[in-house]
PDB file of C-alpha atoms in Angstrom:
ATOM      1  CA  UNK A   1       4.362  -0.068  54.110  1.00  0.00           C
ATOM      2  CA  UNK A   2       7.403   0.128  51.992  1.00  0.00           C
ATOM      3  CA  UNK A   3       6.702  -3.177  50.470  1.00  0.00           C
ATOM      4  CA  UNK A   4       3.103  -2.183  49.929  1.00  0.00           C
ATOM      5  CA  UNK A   5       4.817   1.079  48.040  1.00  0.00           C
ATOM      6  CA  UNK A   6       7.277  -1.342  46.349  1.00  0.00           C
ATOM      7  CA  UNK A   7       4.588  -3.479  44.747  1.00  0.00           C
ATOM      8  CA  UNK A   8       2.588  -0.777  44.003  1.00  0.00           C
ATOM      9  CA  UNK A   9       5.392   1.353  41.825  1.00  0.00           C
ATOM     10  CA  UNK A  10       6.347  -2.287  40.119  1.00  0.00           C
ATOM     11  CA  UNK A  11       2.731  -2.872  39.081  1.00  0.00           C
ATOM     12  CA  UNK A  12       2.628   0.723  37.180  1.00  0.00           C
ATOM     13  CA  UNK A  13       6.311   0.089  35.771  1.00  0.00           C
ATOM     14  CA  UNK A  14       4.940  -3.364  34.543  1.00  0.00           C
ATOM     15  CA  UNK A  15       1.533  -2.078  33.298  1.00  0.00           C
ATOM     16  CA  UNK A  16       3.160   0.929  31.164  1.00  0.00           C
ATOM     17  CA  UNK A  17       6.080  -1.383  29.438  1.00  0.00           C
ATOM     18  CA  UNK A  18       2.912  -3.710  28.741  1.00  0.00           C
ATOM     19  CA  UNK A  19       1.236  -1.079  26.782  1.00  0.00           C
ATOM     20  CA  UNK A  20       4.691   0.202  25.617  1.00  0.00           C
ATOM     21  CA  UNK A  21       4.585  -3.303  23.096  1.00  0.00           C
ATOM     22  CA  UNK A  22       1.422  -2.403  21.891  1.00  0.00           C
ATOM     23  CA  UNK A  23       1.648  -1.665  18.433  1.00  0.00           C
ATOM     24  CA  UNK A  24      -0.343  -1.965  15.191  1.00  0.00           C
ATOM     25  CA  UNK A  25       0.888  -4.296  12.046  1.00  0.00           C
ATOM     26  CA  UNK A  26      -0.401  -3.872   8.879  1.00  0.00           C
ATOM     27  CA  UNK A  27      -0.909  -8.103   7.107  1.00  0.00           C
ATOM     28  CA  UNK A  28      -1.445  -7.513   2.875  1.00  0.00           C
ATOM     29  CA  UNK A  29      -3.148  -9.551   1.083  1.00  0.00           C
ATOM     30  CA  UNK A  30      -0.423  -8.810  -1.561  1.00  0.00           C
ATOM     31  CA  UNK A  31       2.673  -6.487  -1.521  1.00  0.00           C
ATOM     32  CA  UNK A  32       2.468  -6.120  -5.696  1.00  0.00           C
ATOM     33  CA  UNK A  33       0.301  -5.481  -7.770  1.00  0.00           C
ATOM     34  CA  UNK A  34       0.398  -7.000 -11.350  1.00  0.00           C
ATOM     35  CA  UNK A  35      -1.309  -5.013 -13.916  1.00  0.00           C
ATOM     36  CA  UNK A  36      -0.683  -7.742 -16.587  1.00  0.00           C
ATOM     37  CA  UNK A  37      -0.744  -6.437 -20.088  1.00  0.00           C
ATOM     38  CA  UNK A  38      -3.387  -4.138 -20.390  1.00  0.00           C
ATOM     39  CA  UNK A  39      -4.881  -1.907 -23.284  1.00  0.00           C
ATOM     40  CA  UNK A  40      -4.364   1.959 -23.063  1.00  0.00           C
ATOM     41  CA  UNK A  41      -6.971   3.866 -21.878  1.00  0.00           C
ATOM     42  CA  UNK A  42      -8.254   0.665 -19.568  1.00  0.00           C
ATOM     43  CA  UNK A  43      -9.318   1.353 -16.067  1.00  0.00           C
ATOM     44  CA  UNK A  44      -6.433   1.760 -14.163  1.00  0.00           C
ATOM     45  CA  UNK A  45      -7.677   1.458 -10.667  1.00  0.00           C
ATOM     46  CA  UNK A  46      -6.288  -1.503  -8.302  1.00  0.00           C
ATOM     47  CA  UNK A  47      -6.821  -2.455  -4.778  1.00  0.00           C
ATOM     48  CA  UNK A  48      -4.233  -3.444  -2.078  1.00  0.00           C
ATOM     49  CA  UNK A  49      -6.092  -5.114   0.856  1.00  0.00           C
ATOM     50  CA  UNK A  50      -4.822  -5.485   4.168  1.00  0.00           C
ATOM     51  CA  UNK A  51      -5.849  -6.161   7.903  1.00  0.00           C
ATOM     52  CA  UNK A  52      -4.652  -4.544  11.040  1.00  0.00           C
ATOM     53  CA  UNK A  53      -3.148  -7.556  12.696  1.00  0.00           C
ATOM     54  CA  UNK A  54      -2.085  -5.355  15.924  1.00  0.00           C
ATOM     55  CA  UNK A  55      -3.353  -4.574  19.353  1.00  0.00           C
ATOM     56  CA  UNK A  56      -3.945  -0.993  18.577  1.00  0.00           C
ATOM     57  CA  UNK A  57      -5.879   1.129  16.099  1.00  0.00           C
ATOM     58  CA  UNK A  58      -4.104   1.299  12.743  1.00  0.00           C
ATOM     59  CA  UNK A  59      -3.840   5.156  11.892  1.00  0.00           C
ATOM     60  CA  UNK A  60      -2.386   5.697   7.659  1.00  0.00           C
ATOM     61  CA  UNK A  61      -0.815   8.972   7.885  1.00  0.00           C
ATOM     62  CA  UNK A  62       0.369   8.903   4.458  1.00  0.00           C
ATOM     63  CA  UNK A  63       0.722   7.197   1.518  1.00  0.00           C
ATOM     64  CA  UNK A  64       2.718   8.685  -1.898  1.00  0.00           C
ATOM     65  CA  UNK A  65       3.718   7.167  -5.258  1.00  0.00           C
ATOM     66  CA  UNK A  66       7.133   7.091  -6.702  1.00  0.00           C
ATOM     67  CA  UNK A  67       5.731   9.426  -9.431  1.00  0.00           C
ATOM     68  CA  UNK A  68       2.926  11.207 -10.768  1.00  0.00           C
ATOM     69  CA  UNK A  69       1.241   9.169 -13.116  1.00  0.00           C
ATOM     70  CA  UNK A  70       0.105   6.901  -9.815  1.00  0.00           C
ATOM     71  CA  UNK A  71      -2.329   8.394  -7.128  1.00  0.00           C
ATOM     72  CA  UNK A  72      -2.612   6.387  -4.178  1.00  0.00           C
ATOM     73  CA  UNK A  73      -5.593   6.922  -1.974  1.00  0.00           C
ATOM     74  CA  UNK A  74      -5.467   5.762   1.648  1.00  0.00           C
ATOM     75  CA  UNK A  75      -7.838   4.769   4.017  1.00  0.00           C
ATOM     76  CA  UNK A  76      -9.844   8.035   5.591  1.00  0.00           C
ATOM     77  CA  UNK A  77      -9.694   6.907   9.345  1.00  0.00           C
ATOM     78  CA  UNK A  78      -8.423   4.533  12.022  1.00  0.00           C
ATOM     79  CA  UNK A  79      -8.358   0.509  11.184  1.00  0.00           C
ATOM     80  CA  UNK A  80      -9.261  -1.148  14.533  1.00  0.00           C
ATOM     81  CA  UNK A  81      -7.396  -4.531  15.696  1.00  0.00           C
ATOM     82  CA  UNK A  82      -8.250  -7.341  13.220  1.00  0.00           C
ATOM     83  CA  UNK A  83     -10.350  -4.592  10.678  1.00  0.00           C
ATOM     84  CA  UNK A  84      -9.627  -4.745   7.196  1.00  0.00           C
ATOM     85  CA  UNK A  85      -8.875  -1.508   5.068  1.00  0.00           C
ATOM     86  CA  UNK A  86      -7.686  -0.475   1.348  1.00  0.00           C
ATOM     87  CA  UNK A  87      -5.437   1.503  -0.190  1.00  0.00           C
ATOM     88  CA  UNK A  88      -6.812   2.301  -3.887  1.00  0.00           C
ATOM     89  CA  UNK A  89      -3.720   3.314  -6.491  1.00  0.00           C
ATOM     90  CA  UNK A  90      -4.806   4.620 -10.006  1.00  0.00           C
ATOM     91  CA  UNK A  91      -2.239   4.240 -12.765  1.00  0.00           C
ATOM     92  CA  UNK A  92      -2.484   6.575 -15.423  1.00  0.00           C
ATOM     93  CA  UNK A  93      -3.317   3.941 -18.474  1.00  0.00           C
ATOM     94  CA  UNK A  94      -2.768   6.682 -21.890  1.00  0.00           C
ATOM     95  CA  UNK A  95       0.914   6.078 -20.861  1.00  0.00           C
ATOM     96  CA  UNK A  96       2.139   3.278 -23.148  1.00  0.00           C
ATOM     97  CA  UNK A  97       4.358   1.253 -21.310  1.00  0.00           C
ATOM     98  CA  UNK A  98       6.133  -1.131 -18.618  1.00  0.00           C
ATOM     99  CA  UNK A  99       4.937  -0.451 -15.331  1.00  0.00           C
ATOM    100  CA  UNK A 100       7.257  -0.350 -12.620  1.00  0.00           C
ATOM    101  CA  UNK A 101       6.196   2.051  -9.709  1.00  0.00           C
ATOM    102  CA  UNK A 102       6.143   2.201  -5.691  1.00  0.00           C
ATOM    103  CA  UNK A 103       3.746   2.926  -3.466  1.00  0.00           C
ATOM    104  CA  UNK A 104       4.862   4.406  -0.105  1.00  0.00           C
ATOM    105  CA  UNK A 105       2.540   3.831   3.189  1.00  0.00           C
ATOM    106  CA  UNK A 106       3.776   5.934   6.239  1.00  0.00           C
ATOM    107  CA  UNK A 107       1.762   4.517   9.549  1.00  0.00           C
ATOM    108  CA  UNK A 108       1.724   4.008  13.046  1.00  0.00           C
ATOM    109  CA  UNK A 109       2.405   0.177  12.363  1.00  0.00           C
ATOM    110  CA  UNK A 110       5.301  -1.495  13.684  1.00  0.00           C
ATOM    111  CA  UNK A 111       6.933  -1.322  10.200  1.00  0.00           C
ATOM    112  CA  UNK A 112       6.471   2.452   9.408  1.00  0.00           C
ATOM    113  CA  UNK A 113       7.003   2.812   6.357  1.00  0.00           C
ATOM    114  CA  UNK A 114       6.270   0.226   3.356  1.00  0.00           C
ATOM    115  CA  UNK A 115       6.910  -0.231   0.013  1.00  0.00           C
ATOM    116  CA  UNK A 116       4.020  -1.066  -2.344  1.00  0.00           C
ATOM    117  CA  UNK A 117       4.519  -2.383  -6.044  1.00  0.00           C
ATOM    118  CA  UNK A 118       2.652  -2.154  -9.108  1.00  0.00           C
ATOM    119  CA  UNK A 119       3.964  -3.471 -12.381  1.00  0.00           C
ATOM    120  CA  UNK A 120       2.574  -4.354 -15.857  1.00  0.00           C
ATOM    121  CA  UNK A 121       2.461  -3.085 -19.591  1.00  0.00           C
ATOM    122  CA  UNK A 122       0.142  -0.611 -21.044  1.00  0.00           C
ATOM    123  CA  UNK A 123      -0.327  -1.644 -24.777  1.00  0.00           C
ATOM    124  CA  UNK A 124      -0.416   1.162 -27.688  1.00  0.00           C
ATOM    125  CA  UNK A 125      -3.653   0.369 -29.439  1.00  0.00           C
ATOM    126  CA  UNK A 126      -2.490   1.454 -32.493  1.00  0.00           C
ATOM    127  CA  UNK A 127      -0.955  -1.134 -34.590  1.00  0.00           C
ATOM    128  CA  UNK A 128       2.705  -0.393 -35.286  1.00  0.00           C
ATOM    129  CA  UNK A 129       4.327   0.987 -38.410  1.00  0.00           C
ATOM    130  CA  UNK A 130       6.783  -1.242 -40.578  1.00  0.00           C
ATOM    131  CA  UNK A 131       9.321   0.518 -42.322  1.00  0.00           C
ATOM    132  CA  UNK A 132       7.877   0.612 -45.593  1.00  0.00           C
ATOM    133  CA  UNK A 133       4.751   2.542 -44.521  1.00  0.00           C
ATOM    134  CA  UNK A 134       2.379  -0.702 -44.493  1.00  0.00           C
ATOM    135  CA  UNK A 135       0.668  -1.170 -41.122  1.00  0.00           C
ATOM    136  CA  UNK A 136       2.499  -4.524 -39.522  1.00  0.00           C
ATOM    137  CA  UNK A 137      -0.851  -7.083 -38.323  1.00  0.00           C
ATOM    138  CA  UNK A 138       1.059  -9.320 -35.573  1.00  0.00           C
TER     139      UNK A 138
END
């Protein structure tokens, strides 16, 4: 009987530490986001694809931008094993520019938290001034 009570407790220590390593993993189809150069006022909205690679339900909690003029939008609900998602970022294109920003994901994945990119240049429209007044025509 003791054995019998033996196996028994090292089957449910076994099966718990089993589901202990279950964990979710988020696989991007890119980490950064190039913009390029792109014209002010030009749709600013990107994509950043990924695919729960994990055992267990992917669940975003969070995602922020390193400031305002980026609004990340994460996904509304769970992303089963081997489901794809998106988080969409909007950069605010009337700012003339280099773009350098992050893009923070907070998740139940086995990396927490990850850092996003997003660079490019948002061109003025306007051609520029010389100094005598004249408009300069590159």
């Amino acid at each position: 009987m003791k054995k019998l009570a033996l196996i028994a407790i090292l089957a449910f220590v076994g099966f718990n530490s089993a589901m202990a390593q279950k964990t979710a993993k988020m696989q991007f189809k890119s980490e950064t986001i190039d913009y390029g150069d792109i014209k002010k006022g030009s749709d600013g909205v990107r994509v950043f694809e990924f695919t729960n690679t994990g055992d267990i339900d992917l669940v975003i909690t969070n995602v922020t931008s390193s400031c305002g003029c980026t609004i990340p939008k994460k996904p509304d609900g769970p992303i089963k094993p081997g489901a794809s998602g998106k988080i969409e970022v909007k950069y605010d294109t009337r700012r003339v520019g280099p773009i350098r920003k992050t893009v923070t994901v907070y998740s139940n994945a086995e990396e927490p938290t990850k850092a996003l990119k997003i660079k490019g240049r948002v061109l003025d429209d306007e051609p520029a001034k010389t100094d005598d007044g004249d408009t300069d025509t590159k």
